[in-house]
mmCIF file of C-alpha atoms in Angstrom:
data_model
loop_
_atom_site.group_PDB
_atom_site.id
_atom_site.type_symbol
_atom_site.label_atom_id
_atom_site.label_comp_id
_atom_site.label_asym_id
_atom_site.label_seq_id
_atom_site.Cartn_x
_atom_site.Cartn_y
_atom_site.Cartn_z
ATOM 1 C CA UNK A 1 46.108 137.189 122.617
ATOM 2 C CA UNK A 2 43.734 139.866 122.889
ATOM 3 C CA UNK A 3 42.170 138.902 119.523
ATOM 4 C CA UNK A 4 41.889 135.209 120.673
ATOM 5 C CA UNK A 5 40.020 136.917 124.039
ATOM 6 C CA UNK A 6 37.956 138.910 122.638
ATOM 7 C CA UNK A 7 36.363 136.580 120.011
ATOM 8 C CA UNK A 8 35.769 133.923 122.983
ATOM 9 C CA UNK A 9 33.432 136.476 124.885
ATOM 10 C CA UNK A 10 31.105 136.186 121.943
ATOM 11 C CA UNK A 11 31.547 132.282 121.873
ATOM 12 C CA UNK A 12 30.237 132.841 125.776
ATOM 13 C CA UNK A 13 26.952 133.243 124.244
ATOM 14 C CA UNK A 14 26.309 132.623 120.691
ATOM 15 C CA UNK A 15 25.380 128.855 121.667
ATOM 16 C CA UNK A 16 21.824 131.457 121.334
ATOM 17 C CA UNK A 17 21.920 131.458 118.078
ATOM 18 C CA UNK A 18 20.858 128.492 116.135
ATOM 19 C CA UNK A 19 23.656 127.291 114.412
ATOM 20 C CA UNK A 20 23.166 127.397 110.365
ATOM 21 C CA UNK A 21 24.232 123.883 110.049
ATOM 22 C CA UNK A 22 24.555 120.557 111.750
ATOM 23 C CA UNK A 23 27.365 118.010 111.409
ATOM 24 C CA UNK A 24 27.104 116.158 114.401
ATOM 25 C CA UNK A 25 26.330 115.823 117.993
ATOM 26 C CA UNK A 26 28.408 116.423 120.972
ATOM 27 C CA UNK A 27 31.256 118.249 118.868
ATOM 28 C CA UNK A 28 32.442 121.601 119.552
ATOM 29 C CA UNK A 29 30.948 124.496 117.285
ATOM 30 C CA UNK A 30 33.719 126.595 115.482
ATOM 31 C CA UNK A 31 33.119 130.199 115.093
ATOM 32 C CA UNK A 32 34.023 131.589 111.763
ATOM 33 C CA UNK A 33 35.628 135.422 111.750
ATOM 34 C CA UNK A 34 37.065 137.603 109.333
ATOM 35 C CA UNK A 35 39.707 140.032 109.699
ATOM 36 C CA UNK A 36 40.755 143.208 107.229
ATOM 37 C CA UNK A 37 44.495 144.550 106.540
ATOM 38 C CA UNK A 38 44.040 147.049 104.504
ATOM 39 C CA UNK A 39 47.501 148.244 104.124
ATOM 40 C CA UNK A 40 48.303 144.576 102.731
ATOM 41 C CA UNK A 41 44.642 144.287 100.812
ATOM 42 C CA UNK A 42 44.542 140.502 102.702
ATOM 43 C CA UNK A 43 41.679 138.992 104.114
ATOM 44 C CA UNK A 44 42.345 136.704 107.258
ATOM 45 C CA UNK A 45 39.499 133.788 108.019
ATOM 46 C CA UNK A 46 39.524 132.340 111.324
ATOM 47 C CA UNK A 47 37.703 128.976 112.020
ATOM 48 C CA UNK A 48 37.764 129.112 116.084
ATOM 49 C CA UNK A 49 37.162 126.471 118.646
ATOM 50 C CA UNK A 50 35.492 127.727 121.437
ATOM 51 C CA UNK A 51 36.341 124.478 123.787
ATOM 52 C CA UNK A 52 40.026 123.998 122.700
ATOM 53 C CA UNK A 53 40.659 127.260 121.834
ATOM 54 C CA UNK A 54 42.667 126.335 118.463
ATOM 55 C CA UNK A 55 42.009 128.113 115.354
ATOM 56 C CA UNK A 56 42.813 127.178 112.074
ATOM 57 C CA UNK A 57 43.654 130.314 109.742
ATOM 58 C CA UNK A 58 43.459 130.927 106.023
ATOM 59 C CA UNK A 59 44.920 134.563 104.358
ATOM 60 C CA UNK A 60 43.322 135.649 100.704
ATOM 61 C CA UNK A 61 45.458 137.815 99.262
ATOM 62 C CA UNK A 62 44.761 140.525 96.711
ATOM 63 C CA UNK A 63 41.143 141.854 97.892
ATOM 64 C CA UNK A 64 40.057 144.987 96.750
ATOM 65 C CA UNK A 65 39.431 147.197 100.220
ATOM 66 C CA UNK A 66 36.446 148.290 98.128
ATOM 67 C CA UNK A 67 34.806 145.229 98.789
ATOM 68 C CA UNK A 68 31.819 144.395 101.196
ATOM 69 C CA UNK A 69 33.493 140.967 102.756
ATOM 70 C CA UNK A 70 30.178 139.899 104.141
ATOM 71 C CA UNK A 71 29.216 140.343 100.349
ATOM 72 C CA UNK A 72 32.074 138.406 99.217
ATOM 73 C CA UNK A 73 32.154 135.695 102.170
ATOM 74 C CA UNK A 74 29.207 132.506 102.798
ATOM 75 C CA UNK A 75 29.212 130.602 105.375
ATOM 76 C CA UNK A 76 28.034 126.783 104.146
ATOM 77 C CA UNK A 77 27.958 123.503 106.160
ATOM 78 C CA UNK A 78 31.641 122.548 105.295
ATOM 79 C CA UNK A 79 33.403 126.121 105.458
ATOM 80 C CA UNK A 80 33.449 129.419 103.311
ATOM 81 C CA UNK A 81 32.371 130.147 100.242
ATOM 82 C CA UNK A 82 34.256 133.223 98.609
ATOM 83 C CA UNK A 83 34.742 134.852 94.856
ATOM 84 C CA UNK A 84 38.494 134.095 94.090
ATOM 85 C CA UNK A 85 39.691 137.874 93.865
ATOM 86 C CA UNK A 86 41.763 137.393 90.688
ATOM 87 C CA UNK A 87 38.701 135.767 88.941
ATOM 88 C CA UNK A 88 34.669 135.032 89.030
ATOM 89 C CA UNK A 89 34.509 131.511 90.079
ATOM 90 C CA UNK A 90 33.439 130.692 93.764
ATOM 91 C CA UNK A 91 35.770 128.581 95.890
ATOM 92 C CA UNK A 92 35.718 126.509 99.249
ATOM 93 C CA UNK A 93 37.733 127.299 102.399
ATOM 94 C CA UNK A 94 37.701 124.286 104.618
ATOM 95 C CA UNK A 95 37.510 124.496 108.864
ATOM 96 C CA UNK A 96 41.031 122.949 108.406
ATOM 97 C CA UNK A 97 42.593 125.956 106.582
ATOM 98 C CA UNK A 98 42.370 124.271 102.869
ATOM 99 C CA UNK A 99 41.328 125.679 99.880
ATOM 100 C CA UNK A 100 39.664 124.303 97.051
ATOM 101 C CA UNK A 101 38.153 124.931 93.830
ATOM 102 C CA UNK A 102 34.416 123.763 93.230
ATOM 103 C CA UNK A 103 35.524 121.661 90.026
ATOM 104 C CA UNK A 104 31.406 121.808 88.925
ATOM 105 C CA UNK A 105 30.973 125.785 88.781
ATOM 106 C CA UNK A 106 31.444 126.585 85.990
ATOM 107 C CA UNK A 107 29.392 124.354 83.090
ATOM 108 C CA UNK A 108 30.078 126.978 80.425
ATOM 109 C CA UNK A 109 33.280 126.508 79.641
ATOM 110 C CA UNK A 110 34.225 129.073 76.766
ATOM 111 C CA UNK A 111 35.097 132.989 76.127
ATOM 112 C CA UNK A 112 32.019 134.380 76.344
ATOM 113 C CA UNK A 113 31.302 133.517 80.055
ATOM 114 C CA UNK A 114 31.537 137.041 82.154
ATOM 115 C CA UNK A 115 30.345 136.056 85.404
ATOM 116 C CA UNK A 116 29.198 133.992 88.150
ATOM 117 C CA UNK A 117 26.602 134.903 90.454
ATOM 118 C CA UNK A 118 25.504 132.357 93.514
ATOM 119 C CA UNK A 119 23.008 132.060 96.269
ATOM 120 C CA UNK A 120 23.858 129.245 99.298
ATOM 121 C CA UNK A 121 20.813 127.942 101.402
ATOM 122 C CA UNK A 122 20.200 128.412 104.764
ATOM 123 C CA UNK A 123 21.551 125.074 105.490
ATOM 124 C CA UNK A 124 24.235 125.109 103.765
ATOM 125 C CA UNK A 125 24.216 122.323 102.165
ATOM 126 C CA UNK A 126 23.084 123.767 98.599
ATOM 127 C CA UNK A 127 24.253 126.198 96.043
ATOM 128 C CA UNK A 128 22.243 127.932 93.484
ATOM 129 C CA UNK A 129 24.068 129.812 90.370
ATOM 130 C CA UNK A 130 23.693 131.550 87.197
ATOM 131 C CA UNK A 131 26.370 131.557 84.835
ATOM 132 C CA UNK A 132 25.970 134.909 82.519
ATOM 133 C CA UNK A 133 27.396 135.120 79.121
ATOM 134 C CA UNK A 134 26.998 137.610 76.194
ATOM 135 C CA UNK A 135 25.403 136.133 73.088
ATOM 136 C CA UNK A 136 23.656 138.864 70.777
ATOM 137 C CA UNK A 137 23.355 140.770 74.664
ATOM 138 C CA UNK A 138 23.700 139.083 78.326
ATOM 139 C CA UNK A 139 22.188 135.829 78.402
ATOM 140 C CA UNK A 140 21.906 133.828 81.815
ATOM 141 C CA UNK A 141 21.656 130.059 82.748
ATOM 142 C CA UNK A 142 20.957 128.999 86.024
ATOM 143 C CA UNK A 143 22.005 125.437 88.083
ATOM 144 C CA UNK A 144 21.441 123.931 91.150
ATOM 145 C CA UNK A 145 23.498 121.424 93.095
ATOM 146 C CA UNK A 146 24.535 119.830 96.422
ATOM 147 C CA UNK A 147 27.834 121.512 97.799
ATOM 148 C CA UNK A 148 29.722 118.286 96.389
ATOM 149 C CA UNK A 149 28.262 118.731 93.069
ATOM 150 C CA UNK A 150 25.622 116.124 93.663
ATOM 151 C CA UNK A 151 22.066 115.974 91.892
ATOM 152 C CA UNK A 152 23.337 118.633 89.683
ATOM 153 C CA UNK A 153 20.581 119.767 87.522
ATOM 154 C CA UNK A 154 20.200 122.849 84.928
ATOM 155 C CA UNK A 155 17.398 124.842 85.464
ATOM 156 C CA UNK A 156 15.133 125.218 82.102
ATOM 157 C CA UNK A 157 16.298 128.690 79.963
ATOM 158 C CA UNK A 158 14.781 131.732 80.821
ATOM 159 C CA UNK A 159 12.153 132.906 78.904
ATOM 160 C CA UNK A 160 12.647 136.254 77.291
ATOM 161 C CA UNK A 161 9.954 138.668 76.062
ATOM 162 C CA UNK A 162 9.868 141.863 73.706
ATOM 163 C CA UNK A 163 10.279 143.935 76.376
ATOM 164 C CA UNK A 164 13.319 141.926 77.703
ATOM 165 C CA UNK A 165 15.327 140.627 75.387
ATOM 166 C CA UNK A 166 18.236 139.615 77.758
ATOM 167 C CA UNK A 167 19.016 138.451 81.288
ATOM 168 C CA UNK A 168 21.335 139.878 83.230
ATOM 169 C CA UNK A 169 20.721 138.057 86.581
ATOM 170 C CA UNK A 170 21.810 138.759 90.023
ATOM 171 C CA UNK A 171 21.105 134.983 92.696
ATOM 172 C CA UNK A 172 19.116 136.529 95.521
ATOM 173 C CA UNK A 173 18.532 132.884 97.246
ATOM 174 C CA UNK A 174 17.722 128.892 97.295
ATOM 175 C CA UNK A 175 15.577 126.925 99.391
ATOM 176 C CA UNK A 176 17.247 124.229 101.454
ATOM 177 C CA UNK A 177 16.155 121.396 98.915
ATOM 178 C CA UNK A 178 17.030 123.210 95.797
ATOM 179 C CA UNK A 179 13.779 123.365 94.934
ATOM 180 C CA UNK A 180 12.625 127.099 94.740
ATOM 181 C CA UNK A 181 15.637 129.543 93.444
ATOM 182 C CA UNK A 182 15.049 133.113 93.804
ATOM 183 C CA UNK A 183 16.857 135.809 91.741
ATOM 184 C CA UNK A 184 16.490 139.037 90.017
ATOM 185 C CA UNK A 185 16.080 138.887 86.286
ATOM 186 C CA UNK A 186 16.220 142.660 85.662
ATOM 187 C CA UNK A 187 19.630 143.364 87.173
ATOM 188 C CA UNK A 188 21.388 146.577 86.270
ATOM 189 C CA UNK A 189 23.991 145.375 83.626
ATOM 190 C CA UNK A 190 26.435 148.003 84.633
ATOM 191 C CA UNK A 191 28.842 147.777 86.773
ATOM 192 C CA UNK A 192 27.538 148.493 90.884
ATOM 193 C CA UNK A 193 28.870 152.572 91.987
ATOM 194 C CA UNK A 194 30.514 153.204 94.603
ATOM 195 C CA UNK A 195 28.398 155.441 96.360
ATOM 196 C CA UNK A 196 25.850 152.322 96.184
ATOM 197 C CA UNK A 197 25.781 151.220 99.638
ATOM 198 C CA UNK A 198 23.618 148.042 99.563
ATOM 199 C CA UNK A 199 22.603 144.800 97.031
ATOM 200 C CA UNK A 200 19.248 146.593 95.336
ATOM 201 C CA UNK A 201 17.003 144.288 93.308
ATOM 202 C CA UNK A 202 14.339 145.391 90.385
ATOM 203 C CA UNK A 203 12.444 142.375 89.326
ATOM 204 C CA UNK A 204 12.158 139.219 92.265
ATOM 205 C CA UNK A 205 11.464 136.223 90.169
ATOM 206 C CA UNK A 206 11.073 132.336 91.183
ATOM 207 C CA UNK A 207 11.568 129.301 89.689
ATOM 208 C CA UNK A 208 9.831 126.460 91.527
ATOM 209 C CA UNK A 209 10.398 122.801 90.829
ATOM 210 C CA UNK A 210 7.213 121.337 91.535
ATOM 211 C CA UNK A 211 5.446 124.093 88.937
ATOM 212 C CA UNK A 212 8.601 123.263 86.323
ATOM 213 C CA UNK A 213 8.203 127.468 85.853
ATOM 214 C CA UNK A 214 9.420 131.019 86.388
ATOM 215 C CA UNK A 215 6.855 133.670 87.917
ATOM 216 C CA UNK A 216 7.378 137.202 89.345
ATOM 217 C CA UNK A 217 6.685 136.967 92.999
ATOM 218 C CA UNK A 218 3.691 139.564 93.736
ATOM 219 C CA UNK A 219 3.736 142.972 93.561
ATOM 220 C CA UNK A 220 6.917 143.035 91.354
ATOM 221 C CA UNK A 221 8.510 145.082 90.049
ATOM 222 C CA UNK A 222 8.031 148.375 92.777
ATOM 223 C CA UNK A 223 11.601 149.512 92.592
ATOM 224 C CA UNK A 224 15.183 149.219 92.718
ATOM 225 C CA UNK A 225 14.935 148.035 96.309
ATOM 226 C CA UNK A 226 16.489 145.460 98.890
ATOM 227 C CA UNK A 227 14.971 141.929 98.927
ATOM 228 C CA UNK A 228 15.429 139.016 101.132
ATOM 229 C CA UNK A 229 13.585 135.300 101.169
ATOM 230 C CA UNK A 230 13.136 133.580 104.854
ATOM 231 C CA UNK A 231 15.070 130.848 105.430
ATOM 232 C CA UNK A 232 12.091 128.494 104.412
ATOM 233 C CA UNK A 233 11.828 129.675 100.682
ATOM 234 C CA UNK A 234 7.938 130.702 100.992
ATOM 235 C CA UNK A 235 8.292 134.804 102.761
ATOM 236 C CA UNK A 236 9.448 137.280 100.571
ATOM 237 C CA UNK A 237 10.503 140.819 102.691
ATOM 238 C CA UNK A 238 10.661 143.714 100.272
ATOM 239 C CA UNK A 239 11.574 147.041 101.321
ATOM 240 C CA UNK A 240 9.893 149.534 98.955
ATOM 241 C CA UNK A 241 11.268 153.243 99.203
ATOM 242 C CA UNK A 242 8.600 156.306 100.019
ATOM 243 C CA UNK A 243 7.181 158.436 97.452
ATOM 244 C CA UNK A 244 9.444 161.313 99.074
ATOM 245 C CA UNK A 245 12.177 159.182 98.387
ATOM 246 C CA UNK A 246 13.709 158.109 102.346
ATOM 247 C CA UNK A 247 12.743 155.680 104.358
ATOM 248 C CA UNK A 248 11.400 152.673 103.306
ATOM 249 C CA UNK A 249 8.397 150.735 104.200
ATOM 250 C CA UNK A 250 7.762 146.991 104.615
ATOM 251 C CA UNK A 251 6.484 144.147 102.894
ATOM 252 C CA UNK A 252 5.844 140.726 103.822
ATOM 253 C CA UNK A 253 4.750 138.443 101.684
ATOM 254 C CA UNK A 254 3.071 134.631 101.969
ATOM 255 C CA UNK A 255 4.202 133.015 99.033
ATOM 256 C CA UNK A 256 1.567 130.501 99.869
ATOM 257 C CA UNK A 257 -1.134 132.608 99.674
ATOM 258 C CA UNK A 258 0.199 135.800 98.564
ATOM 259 C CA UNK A 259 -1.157 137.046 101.892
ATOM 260 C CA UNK A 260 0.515 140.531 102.604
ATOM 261 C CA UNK A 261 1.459 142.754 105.637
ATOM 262 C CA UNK A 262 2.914 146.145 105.136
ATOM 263 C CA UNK A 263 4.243 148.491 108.304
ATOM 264 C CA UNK A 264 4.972 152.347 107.015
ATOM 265 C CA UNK A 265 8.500 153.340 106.614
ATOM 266 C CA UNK A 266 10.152 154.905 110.300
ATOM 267 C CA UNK A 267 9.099 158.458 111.037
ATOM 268 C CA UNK A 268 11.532 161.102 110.426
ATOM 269 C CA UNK A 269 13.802 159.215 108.741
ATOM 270 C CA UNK A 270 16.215 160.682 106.102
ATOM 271 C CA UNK A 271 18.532 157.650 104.853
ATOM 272 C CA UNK A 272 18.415 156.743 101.034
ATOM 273 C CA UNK A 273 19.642 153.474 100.836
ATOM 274 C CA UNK A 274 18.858 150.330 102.929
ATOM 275 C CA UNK A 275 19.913 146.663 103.126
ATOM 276 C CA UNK A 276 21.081 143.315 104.601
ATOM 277 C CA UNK A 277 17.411 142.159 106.247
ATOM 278 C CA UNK A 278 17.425 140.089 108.937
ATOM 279 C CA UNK A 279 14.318 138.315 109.700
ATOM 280 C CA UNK A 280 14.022 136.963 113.495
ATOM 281 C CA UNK A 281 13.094 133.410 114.033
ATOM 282 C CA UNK A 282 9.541 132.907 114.211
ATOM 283 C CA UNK A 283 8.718 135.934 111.713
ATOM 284 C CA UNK A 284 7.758 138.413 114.494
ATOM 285 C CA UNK A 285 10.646 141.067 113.704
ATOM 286 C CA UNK A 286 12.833 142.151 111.076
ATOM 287 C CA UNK A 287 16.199 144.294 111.332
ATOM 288 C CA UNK A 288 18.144 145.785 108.711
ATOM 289 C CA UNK A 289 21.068 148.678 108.047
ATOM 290 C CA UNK A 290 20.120 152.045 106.141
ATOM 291 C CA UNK A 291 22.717 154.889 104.932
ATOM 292 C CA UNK A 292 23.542 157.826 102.660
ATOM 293 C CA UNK A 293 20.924 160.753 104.304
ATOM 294 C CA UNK A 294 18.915 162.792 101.911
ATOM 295 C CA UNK A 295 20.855 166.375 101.191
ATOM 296 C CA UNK A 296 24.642 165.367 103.017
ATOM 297 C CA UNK A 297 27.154 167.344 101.682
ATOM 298 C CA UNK A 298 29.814 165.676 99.803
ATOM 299 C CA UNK A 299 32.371 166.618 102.110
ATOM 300 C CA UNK A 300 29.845 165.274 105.277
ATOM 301 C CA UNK A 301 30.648 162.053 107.095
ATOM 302 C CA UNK A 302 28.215 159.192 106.277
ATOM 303 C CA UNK A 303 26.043 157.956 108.730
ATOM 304 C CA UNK A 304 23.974 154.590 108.951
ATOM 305 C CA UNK A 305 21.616 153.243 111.370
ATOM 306 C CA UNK A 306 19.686 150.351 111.760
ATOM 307 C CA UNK A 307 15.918 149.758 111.844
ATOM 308 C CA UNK A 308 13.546 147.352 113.590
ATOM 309 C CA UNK A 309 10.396 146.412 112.167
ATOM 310 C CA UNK A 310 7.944 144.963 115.036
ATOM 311 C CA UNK A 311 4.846 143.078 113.607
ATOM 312 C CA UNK A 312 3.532 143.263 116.739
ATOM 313 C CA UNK A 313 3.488 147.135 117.195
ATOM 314 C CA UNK A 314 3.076 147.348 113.298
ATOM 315 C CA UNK A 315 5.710 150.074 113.344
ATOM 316 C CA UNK A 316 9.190 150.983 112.780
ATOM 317 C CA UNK A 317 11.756 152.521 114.773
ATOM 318 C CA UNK A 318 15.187 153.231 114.090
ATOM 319 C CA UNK A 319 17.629 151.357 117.337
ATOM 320 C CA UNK A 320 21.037 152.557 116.616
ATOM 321 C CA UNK A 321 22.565 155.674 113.970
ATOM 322 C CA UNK A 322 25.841 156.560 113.799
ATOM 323 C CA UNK A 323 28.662 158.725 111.869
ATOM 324 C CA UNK A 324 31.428 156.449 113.022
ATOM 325 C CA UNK A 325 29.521 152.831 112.928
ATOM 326 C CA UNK A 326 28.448 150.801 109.925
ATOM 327 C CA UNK A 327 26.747 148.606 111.713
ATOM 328 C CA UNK A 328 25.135 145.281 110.033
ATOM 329 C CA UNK A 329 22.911 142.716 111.546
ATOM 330 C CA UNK A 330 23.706 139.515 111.924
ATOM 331 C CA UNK A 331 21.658 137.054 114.201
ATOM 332 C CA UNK A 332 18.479 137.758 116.800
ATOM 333 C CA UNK A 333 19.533 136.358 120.273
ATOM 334 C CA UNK A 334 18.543 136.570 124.009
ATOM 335 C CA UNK A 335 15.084 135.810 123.029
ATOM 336 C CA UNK A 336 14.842 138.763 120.274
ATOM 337 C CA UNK A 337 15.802 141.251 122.943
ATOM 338 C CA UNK A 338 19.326 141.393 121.317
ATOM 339 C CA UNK A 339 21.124 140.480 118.434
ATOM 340 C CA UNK A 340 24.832 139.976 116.922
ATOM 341 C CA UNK A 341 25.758 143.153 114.765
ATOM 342 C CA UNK A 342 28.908 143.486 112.895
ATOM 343 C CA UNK A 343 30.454 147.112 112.419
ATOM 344 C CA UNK A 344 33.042 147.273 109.077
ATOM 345 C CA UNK A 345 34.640 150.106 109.277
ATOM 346 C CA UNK A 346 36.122 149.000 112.759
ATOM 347 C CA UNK A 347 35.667 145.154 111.673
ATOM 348 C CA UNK A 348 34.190 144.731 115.049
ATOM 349 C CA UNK A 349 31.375 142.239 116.204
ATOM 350 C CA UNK A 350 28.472 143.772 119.507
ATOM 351 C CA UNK A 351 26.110 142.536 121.361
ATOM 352 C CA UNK A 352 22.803 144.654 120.924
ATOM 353 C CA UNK A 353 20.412 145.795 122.998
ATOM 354 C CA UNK A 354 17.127 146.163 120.802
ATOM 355 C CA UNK A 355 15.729 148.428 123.436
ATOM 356 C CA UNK A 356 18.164 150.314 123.913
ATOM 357 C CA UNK A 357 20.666 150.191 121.166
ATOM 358 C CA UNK A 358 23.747 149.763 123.712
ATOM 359 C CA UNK A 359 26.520 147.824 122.290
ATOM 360 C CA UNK A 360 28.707 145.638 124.060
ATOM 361 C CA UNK A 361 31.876 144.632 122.360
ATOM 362 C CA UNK A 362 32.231 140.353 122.426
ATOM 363 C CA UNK A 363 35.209 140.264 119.310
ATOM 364 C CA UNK A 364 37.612 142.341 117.055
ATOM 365 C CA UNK A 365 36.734 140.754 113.795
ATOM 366 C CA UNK A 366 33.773 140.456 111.897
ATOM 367 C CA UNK A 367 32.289 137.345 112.946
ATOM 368 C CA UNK A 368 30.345 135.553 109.543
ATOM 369 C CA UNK A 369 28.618 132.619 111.382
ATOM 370 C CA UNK A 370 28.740 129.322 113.721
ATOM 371 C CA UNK A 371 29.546 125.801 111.974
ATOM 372 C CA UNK A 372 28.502 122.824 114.234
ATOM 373 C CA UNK A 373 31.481 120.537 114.050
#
């Protein structure tokens, strides 16, 4: 009961938060959590009802507590998308607890296909992926399709050049309308390390339908470095790591016009790694998680914090850091005075001040996203 409670305070307010897609009108939204056992290695999705109060509940089994679940889970306009744990193919869980297979994904059907990597849009409503497969080296081919496998079309190959003669690809994002996929075509082809806190990204390419090409998206390559495309498919945020190696400053980019604004990394700073960027509605502010500081022992606790970017001020400032919290942002709200952050290890969702960086608890799970109903 306490569970049920708690995840209905945050349904008290998240009506805030635009919902990422729309079914209908007049039905009630359901709030999608996700809960941990670790001692069973089971993830537990919960599609909640915040006017009847009803929740219908699905259990993977067999995760690997090494796993980033907000990595691993999508929100989409009819449920969750989620890599099956005992393969590489993504599957569908349904608001009414069902689980299905997306019979389209993949098109390569043969032994040399290693992996699937997908991006869903911010609608969605669409699903971009690249199927890689090792032919003389990794090779890549990339799709794009309606969530029901409609207007399914293959992307054209990937050109290679002496320099790169293969593609190891990782789907970074797709544009509501499938027509502008975004991925990295220089993608480490070794497995990810542990110690590797966040999704990093050498080489931000674009394919765009109404060009019928690929082209590197300005100033790429920098670095190994996050990357994140606003929800319209024409902003690309890059966060480029100091010359003294911590912090990280910011780039915005116009795709339009290749128009840039930069804001220097945070002062004082001493985290290595940063990640999972959250740009505000209307562009004004962005938010992301950092960890692993600069010189930690390796017997020291880690600690993580999270950063605001304010175009207005044209500075940085870090809101919340912690030993105890890994806290990841998740939606702006109350007018981008607060916003919806997710702590894993405690798999706990908080209200945040933006001020202030006071946390108020609204759920015990991790909550992943509205669905209008």
């Amino acid at each position: 009961m306490k569970r049920i409670l708690l995840a209905f305070l945050l349904m008290l307010f998240i009506g805030q938060v635009a919902p990422s897609t729309t079914h209908g009108q007049g039905v009630a939204p359901l709030d999608v959590f996700l809960g941990y056992d670790r001692e069973a290695q089971s993830v537990t999705v919960y599609f909640a009802n915040s006017v009847t109060g009803l929740s219908a509940i699905t259990t993977i089994d067999n995760f690997p507590p090494e796993l980033n679940l907000l990595e691993e889970f999508t929100l989409t306009a009819n449920g969750v998308i989620y890599r099956d744990p005992a393969g590489i193919l993504p599957r569908l869980i349904t608001p009414n607890g069902s689980i299905f297979d997306l019979n389209f994904i993949p098109q390569r059907i043969d032994q040399t296909l290693l992996r699937v990597e997908w991006a869903i849009s911010p609608n969605g409503r669409t699903i971009a992926w690249a199927e890689m497969y090792f032919e003389n080296g990794w090779q890549a081919s990339l799709y794009v399709a309606h969530l029901d496998g409609s207007e399914l079309r293959v992307l054209p190959t990937i050109p290679l050049t002496d320099a790169r003669s293969y593609s190891r690809v990782a789907m970074i994002a797709v544009s509501n309308d499938g027509s502008r996929v975004f991925f990295d075509l220089e993608h480490p082809t070794e497995p990810r390390r542990p110690e590797d806190l966040f999704l990093d990204y050498q080489l931000v390419e674009a394919y765009i339908e109404q060009r019928q090409s690929y082209f590197n998206l300005p100033g790429e390559p920098n670095c190994f470095c996050p990357a994140s495309i606003a929800d319209d498919g024409r902003t690309l945020i890059r966060l480029e790591r100091t010359t003294s190696g911590v912090g990280y400053e910011l780039r915005l980019v116009n795709l339009e016009n290749n128009r840039e604004r930069r804001i220097d990394a945070a002062p004082d700073v001493q985290f290595t790694q940063a990640g999972d960027v959250l740009l505000s509605p209307g562009g004004s502010m962005i938010l992301y998680a950092m960890g692993g500081v600069q010189g930690a022992a390796p017997d020291d606790p880690p600690t993580f914090a999270l950063v605001m970017a304010d175009f207005a001020t044209g500075e940085q400032r870090v809101v919340s850091s912690s030993s105890e919290q890994r806290l990841l942002p998740m939606a702006f709200i109350d007018r981008n005075t607060a916003a919806i952050v997710v702590d894993l290890s405690s798999q706990t969702t908080y209200k945040m001040s933006l001020d202030t960086g006071e946390l108020e608890q609204v759920a015990n799970l991790i909550w992943l996203g509205s669905l209008q109903g």
